[in-house]
Short mmCIF file of C-alpha atoms in Angstrom, two decimals:
data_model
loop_
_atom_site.label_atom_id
_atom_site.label_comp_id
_atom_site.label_asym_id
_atom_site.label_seq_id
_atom_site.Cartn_x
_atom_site.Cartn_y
_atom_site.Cartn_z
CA UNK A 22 -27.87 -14.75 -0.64
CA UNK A 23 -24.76 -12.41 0.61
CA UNK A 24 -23.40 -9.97 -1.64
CA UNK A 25 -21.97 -10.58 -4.79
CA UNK A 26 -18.07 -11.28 -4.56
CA UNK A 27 -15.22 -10.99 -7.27
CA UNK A 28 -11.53 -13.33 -6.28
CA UNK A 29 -8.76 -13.47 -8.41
CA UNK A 30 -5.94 -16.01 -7.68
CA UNK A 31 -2.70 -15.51 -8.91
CA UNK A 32 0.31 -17.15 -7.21
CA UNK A 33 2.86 -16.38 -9.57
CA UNK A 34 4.75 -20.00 -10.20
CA UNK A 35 7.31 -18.52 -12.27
CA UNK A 36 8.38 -16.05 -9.55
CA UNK A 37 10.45 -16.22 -6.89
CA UNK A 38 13.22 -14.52 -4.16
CA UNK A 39 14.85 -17.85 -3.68
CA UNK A 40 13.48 -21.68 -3.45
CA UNK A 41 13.14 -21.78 -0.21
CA UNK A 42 11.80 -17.73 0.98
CA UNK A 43 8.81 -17.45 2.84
CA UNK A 44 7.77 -15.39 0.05
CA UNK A 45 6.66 -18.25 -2.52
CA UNK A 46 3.47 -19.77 -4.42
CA UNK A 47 2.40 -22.36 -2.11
CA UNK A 48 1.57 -18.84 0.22
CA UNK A 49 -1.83 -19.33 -2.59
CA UNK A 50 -2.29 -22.79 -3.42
CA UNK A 51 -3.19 -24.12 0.45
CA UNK A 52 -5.84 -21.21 0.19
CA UNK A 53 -7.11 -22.27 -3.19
CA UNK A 54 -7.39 -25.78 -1.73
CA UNK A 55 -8.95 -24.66 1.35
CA UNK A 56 -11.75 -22.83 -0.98
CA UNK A 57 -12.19 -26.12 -3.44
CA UNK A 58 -12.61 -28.09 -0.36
CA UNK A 59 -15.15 -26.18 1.63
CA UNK A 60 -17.14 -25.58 -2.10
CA UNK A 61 -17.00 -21.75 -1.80
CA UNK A 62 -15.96 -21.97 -5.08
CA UNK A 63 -19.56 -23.09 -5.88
CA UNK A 64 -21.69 -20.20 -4.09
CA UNK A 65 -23.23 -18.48 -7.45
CA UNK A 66 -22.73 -14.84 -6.01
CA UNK A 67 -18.55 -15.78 -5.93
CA UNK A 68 -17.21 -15.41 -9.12
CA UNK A 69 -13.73 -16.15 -9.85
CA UNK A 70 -11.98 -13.48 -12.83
CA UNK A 71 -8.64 -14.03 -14.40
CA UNK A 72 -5.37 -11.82 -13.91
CA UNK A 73 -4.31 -10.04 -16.59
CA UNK A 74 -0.76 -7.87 -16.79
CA UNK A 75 -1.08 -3.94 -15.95
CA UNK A 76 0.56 -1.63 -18.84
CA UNK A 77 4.05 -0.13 -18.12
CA UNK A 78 1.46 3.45 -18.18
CA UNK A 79 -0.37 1.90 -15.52
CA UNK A 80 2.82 1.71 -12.95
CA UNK A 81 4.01 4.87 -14.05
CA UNK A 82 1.04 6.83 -12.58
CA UNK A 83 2.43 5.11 -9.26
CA UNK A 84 5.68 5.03 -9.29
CA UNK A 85 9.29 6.24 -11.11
CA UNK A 86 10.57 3.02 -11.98
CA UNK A 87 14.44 3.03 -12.47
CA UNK A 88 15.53 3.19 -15.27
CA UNK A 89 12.14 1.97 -16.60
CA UNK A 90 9.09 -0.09 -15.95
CA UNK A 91 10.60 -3.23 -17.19
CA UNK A 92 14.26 -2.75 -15.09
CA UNK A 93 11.67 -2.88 -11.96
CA UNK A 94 8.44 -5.36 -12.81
CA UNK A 95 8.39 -8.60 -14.31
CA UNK A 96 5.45 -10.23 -15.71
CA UNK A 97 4.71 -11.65 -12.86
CA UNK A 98 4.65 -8.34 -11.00
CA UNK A 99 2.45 -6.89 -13.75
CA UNK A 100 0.20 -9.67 -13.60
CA UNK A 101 -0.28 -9.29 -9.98
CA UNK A 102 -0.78 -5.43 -10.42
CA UNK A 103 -3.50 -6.33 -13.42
CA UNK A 104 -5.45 -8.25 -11.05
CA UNK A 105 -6.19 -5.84 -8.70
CA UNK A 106 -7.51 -3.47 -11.99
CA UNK A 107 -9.47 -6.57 -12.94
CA UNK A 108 -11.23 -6.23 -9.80
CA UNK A 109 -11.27 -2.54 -10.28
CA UNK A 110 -13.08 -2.93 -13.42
CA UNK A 111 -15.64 -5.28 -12.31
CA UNK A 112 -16.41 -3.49 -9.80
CA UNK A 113 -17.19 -0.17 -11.45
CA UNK A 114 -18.66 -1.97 -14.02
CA UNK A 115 -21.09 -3.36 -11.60
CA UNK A 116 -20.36 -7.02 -12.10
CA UNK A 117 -19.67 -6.94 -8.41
CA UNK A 118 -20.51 -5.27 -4.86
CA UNK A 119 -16.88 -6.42 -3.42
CA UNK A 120 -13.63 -7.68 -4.68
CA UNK A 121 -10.53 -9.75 -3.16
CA UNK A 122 -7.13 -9.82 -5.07
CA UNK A 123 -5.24 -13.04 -3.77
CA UNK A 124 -1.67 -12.21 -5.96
CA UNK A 125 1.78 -12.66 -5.11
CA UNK A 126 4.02 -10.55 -5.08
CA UNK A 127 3.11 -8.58 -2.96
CA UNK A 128 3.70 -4.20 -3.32
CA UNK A 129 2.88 -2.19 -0.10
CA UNK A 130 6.51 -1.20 1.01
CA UNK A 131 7.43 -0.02 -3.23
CA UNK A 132 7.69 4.03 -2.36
CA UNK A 133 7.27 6.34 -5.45
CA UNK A 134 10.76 6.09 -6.62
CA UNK A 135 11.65 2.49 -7.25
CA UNK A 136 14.89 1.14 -7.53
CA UNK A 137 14.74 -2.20 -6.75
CA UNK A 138 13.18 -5.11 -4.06
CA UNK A 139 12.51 -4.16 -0.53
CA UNK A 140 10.44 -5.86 2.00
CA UNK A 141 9.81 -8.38 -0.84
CA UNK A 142 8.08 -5.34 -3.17
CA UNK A 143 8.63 -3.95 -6.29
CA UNK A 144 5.78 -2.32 -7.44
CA UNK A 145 2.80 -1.30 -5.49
CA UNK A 146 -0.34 -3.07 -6.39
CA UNK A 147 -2.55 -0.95 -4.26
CA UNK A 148 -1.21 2.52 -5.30
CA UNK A 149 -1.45 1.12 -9.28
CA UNK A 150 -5.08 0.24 -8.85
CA UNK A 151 -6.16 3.19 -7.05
CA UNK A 152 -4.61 5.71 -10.08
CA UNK A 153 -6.27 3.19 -12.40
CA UNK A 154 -9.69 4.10 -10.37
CA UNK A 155 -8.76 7.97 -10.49
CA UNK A 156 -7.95 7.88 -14.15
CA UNK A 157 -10.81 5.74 -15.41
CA UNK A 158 -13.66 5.83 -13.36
CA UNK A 159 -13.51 9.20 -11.86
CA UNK A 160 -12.38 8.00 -8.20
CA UNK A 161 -11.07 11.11 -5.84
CA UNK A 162 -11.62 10.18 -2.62
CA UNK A 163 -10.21 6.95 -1.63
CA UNK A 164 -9.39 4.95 2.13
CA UNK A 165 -6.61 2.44 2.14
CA UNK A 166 -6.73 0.66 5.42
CA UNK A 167 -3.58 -1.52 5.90
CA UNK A 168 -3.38 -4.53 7.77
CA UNK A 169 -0.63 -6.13 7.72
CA UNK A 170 1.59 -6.67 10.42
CA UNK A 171 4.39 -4.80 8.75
CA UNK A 172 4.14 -0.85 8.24
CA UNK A 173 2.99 -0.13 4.46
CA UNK A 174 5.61 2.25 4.24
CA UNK A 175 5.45 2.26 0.56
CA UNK A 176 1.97 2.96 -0.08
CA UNK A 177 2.43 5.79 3.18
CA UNK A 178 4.97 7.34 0.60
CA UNK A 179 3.23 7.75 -2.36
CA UNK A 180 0.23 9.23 -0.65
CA UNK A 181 2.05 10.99 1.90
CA UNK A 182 0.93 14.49 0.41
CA UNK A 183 -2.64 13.78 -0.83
CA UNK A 184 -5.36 15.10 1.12
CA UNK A 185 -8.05 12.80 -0.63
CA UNK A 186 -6.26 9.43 0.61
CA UNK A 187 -6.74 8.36 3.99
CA UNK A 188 -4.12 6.43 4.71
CA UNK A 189 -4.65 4.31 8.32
CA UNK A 190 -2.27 1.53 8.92
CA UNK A 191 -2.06 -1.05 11.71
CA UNK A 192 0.43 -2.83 12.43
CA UNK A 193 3.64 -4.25 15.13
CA UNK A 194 5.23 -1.43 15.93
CA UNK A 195 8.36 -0.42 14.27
CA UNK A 196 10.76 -0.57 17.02
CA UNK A 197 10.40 -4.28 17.08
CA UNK A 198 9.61 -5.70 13.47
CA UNK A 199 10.78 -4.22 9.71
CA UNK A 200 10.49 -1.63 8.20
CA UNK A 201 11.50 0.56 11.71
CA UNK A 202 8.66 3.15 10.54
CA UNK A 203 4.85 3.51 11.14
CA UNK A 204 5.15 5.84 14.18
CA UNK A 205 2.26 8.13 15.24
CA UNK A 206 4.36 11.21 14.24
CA UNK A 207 4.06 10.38 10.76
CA UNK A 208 1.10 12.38 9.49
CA UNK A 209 1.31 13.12 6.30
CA UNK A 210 3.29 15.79 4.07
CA UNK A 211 2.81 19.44 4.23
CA UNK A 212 -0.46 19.76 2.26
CA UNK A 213 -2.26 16.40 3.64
CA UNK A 214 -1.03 16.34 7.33
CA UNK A 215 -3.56 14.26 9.24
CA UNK A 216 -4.40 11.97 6.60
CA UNK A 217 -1.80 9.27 7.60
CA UNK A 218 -2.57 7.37 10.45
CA UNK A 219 -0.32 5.33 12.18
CA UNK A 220 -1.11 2.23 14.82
CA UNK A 221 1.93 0.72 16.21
CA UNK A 222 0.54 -1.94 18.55
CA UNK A 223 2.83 -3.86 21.20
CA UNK A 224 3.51 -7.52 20.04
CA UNK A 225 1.36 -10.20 21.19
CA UNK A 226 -2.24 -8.05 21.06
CA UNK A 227 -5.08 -10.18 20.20
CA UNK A 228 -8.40 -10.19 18.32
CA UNK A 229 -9.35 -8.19 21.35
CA UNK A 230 -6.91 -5.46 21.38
CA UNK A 231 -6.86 -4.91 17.65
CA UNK A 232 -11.14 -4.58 17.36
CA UNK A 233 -10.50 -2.46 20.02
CA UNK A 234 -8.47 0.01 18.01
CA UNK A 235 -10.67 -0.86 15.20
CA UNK A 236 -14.33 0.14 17.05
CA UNK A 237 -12.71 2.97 19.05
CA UNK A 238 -10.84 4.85 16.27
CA UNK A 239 -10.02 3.07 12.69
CA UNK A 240 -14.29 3.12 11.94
CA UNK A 241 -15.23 6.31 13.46
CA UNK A 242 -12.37 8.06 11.26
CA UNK A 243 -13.79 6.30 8.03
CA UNK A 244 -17.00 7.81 9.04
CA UNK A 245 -15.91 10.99 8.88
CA UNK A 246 -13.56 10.81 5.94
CA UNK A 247 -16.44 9.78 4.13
CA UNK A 248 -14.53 7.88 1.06
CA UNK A 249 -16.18 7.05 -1.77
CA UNK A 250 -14.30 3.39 -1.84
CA UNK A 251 -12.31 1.65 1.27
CA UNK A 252 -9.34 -0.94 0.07
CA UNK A 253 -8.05 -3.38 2.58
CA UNK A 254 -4.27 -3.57 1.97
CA UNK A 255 -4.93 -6.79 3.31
CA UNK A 256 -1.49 -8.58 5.31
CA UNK A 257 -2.36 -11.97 6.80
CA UNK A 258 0.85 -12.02 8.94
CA UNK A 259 -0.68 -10.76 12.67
CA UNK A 260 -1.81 -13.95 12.81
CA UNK A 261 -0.56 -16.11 15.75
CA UNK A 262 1.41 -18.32 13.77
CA UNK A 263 2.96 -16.63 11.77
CA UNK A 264 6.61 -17.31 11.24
CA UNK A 265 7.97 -13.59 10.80
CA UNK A 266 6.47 -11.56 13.28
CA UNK A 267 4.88 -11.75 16.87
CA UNK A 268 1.36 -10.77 16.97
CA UNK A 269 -1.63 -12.75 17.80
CA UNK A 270 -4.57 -12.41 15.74
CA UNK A 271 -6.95 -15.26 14.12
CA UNK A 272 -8.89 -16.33 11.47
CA UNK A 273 -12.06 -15.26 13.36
CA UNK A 274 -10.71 -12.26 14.41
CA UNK A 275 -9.60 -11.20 10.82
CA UNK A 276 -12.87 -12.03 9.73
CA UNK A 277 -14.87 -9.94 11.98
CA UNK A 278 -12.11 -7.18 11.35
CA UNK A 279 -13.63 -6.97 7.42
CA UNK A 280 -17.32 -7.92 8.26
CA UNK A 281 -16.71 -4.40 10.06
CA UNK A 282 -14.79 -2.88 7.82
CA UNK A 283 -16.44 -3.51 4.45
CA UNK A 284 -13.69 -2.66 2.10
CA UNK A 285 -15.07 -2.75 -1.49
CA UNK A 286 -11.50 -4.21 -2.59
CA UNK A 287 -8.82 -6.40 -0.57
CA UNK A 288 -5.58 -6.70 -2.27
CA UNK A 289 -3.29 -9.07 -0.37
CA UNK A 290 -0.06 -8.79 1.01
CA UNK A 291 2.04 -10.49 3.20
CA UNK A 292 1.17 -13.59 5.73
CA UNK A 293 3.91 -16.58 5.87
CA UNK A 294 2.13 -19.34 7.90
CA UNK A 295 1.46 -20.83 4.67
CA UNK A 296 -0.07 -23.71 6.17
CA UNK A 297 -1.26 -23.15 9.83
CA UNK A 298 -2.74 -19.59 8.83
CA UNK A 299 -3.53 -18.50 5.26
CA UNK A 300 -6.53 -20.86 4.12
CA UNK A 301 -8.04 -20.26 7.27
CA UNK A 302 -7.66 -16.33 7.25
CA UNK A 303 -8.05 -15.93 3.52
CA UNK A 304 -11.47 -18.37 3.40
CA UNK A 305 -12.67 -16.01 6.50
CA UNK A 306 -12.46 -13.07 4.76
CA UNK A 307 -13.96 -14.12 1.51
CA UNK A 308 -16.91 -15.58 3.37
CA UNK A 309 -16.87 -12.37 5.47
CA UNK A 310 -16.79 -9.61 2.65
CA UNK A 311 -19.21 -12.03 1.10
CA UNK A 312 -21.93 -11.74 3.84
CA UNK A 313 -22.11 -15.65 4.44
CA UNK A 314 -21.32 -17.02 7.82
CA UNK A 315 -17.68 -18.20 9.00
CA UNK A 316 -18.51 -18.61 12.21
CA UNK A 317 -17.41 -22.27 12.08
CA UNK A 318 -13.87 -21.14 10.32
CA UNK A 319 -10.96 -22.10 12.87
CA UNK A 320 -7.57 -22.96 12.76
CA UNK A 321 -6.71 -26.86 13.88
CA UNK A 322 -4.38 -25.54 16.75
CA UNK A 323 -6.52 -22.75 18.05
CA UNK A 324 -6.77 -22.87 21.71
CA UNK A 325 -9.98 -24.13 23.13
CA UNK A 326 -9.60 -21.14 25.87
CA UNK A 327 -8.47 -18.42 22.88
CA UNK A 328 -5.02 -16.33 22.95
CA UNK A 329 -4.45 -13.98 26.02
CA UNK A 330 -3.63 -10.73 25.47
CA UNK A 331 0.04 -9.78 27.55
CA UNK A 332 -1.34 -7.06 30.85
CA UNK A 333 -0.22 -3.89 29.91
CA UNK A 334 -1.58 -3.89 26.28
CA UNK A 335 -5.19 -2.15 26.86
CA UNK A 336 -4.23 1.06 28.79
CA UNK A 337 -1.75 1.09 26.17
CA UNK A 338 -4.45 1.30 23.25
CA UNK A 339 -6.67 3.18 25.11
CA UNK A 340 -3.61 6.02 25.86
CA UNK A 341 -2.39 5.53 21.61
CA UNK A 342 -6.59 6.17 20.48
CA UNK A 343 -6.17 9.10 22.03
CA UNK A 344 -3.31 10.63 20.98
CA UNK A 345 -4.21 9.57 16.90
CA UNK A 346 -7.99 11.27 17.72
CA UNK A 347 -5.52 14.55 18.95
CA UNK A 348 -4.06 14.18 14.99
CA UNK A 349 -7.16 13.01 13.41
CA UNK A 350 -8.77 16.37 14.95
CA UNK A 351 -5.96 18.57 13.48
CA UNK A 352 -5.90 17.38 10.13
CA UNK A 353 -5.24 20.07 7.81
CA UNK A 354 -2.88 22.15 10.52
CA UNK A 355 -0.28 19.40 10.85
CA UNK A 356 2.90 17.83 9.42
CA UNK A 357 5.44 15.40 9.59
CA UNK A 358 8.48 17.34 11.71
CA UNK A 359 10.71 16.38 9.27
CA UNK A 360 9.48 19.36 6.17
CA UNK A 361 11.13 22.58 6.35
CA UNK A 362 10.12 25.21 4.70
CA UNK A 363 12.62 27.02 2.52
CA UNK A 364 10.60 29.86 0.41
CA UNK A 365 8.15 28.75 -1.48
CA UNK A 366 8.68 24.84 -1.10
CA UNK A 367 8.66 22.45 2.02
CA UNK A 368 11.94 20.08 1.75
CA UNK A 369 13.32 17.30 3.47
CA UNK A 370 15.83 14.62 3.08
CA UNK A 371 15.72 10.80 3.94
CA UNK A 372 17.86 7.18 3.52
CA UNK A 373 15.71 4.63 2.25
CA UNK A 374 17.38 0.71 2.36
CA UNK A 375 16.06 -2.26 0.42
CA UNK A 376 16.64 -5.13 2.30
CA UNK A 377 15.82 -7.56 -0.25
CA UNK A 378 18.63 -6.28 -2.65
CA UNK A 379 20.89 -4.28 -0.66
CA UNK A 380 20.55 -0.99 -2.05
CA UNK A 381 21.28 2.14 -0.17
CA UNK A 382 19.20 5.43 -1.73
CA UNK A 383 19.42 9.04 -0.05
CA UNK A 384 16.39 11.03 -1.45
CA UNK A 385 15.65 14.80 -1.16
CA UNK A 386 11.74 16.03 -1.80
CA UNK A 387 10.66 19.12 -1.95
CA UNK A 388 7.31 20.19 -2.14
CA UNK A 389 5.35 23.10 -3.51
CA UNK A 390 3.92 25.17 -1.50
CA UNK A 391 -0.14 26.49 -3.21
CA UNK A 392 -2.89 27.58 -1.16
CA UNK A 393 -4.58 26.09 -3.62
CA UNK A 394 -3.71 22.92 -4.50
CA UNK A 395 -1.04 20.42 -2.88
CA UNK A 396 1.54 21.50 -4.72
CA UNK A 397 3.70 19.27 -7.26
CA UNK A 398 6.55 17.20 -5.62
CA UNK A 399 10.15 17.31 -6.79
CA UNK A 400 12.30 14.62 -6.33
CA UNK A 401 16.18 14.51 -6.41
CA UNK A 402 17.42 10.57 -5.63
CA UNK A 403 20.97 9.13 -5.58
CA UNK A 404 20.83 4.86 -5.46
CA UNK A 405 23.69 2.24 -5.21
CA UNK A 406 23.49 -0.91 -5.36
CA UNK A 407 26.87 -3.65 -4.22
CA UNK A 408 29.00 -4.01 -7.43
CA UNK A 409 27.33 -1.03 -9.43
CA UNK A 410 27.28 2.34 -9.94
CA UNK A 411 25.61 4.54 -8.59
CA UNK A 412 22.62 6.41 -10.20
CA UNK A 413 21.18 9.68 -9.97
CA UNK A 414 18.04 10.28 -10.78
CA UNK A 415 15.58 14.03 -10.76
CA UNK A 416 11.54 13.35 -11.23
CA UNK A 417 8.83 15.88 -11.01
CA UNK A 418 5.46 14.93 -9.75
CA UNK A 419 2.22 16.76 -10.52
CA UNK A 420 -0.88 15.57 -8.84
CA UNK A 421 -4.28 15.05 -10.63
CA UNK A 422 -5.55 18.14 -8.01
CA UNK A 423 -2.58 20.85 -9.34
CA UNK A 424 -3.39 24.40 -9.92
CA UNK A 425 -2.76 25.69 -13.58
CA UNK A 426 -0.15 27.62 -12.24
CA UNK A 427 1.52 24.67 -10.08
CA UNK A 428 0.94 22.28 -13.47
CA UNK A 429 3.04 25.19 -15.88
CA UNK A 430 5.43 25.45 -13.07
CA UNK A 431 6.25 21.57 -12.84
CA UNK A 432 6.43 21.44 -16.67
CA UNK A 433 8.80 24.41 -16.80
CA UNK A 434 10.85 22.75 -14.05
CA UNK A 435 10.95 19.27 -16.19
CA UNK A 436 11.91 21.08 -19.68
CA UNK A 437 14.50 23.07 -17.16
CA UNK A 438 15.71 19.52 -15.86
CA UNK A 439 15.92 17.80 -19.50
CA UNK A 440 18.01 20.88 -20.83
CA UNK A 441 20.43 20.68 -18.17
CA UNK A 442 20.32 17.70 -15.76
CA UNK A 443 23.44 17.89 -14.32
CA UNK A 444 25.02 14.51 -12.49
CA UNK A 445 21.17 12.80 -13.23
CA UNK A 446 21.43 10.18 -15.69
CA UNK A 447 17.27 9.69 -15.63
CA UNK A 448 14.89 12.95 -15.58
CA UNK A 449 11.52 11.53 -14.95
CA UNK A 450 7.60 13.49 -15.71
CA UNK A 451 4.46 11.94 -14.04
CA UNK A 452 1.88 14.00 -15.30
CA UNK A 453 -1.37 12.87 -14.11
CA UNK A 454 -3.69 15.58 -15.30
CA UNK A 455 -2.07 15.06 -18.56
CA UNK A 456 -2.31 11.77 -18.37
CA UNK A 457 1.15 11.56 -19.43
CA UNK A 458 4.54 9.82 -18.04
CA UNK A 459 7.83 10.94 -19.48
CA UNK A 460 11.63 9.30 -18.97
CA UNK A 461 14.80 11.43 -20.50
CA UNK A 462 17.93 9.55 -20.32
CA UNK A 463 20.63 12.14 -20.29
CA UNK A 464 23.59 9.86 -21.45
CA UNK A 465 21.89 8.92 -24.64
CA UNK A 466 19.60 12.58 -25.11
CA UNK A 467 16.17 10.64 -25.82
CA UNK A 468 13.11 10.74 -24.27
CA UNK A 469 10.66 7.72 -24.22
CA UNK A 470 7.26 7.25 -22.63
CA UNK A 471 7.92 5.41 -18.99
#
């Protein structure tokens, strides 16, 4: 009978970077007619749930929108960020064993501060559903294994300093494909070093070279994490075809990669061979995470002899394993390089660019140090875009695992912030054990929910 499977479609017709982006509905409706057409649509343990829009609350456990929730997500964003808690909620609920969100547009490169598009994200669906699980269902300990072909540099932010989210992320490595990032180095803020994991793989590797990585590191490290749910940040663009990258993975290949990996909610992302790819990988996975058989799912063009993987890629793999089972094993006593400590907080300063609308932020965090909790997060970001001015913004972060002492600490810093926030126009509060999300516009002195 397989196991009982949840899909929600939502491409989002109203949507759109431009007419012609790669980015666009029909990325859903060859899928949906590749389903119709092959009657999985008809199996009675699929059942097909409609979207519905995520609250402005809901983001702002994820993110600090700029100036607000509604500057940054349209309803088509919200929609696509509802499905995924749709999902959520059936699946806690126990109206399912496993879930796939099929939404456009996509979210895993929308970092905690958001001040506009990049990499075709605004607002990241993952991160929103897995607060939604923490805040409603209890949720602590959480996997998010990303597979698209493009770093999720986004949803690597906004976990970078939680211990109780693995974060493991495949994809073509980042000297050769957008965002530039993803590099084995990048572990993981000061208290949750270890818990990023990093795969940059050589373009061209195959089915072969990827279930490689996958049997020899990705699933042993899930064993030992333990999680109490594993998400597939699920990017359909390794395949072969695909127009914006250079990998070489298939249909079968991403099938087998989920049989394996048995995430109890997909969310999609990216994946641009709208035709020669996506119904074939998308009706694989469903039928995988399902438990019925794809084995006859293949692409018209596949090559009767498969793809070869380019010499050179294997001792590659086998030399990059061992270097992330080196991290993996000194988790806890590691950090990205880029912290410094400066008294009782861990700082660091970055430039973040949005490709998709030009903007050009310089952010500087700095972290609490607590040996006994992860510390809050304080965030100090300056943001132009062409044409405007530019914005300054200050937010204060405390995580759902603070101390007493780090949550009166973070408030104090916030009412400091409000009573004089210097050249910030927007003084932000995400206060998750409160449950409670705060904006203060300093030109006009008034303080709204986010």
């Amino acid at each position: 009978m397989g196991t009982n499977m949840g899909l929600v479609f939502f491409p989002a017709f109203d949507w759109a970077i431009s007419p012609t982006h790669p980015e666009r509905e029909e990325r859903l409706l060859y899928t949906k007619d590749q389903l119709f057409e092959e009657g999985v649509l008809d199996f009675p343990q699929i059942r097909e749930y409609k979207a519905e829009p995520a609250s402005p609350k809901d983001v702002a456990r994820a993110h600090f929108c700029v100036p607000d929730v509604s500057a940054q997500a349209t309803e088509a964003h919200l929609i696509a960020a509802g499905a995924t808690l749709v999902l959520a909620r059936a699946l806690c609920q126990g109206e399912i064993d496993r879930g796939f969100a099929l939404v456009r547009p996509p979210g895993h490169h929308a970092m905690r501060v958001a001040h506009g598009n990049r990499g075709f994200c605004n607002i990241n669906n993952e991160a929103i559903m897995v607060e939604y699980l923490r805040r409603h269902y209890g949720f602590r300990r959480l996997a998010i294994v990303d597979t698209d072909v493009h770093h999720g540099d986004g949803t690597q932010d906004i976990y970078y300093n939680d211990p109780d989210v693995l974060y493991i992320s495949f994809h073509q490595d980042g000297r050769t494909l957008y965002p530039g990032s993803g590099f084995p180095e990048e572990v993981g803020g000061p208290a949750a070093g270890g818990y990023t994991l990093n795969v940059p793989l050589p373009p061209g590797t195959t089915d072969e070279g990827i279930h490689f990585v996958l049997d020899e590191f990705i699933l042993p490290v899930l064993e030992e994490f333990s999680p109490e749910l594993v998400i597939n940040s699920a990017g359909q663009d390794n395949h072969y075809t695909d127009p914006l990258a250079n990998m070489a993975f298939s249909a079968q290949g991403y099938a087998r990669l989920n049989e394996k990996l048995k995430p109890h909610l997909a969310v999609l992302e990216g994946g641009y061979a709208i035709e020669t790819a996506l119904p074939y990988v998308n009706l694989g996975i469903i039928l995988a995470m399902a438990g019925l058989d794809y084995s006859w799912v293949r692409e018209p063009d596949y090559p009767r002899g498969g793809l070869s993987e380019p010499a050179g890629i294997r001792p590659y793999l086998k030399e990059l394993v061992e270097r992330l089972w080196s991290l993996w094993r000194r988790r806890g006593s590691i950090m990205d390089g880029s912290f410094r400590r400066e008294g009782d907080f861990y700082r660091r300063s970055r430039s973040i660019y949005y490709d998709t609308d030009q903007i050009r932020e310089y952010q500087e965090e700095r972290v609490r140090h607590c040996s006994g909790c992860p510390g809050y997060t304080l965030l100090s970001s300056r943001a132009r875009r062409p044409g405007r001015e530019e914005v300054a913004i200050y937010a204060v972060s405390i995580p759902w695992q603070a101390c007493p002492r780090c949550q009166d600490e973070a408030r104090e810093e916030y009412d400091r912030a409000v009573s004089s926030p210097g050249a910030h126009r927007y003084l932000y509060l995400q206060d998750k054990p409160r449950d409670t999300y705060l904006c203060f516009d300093a030109r006009t002195g008034v303080e709204t929910p986010c």
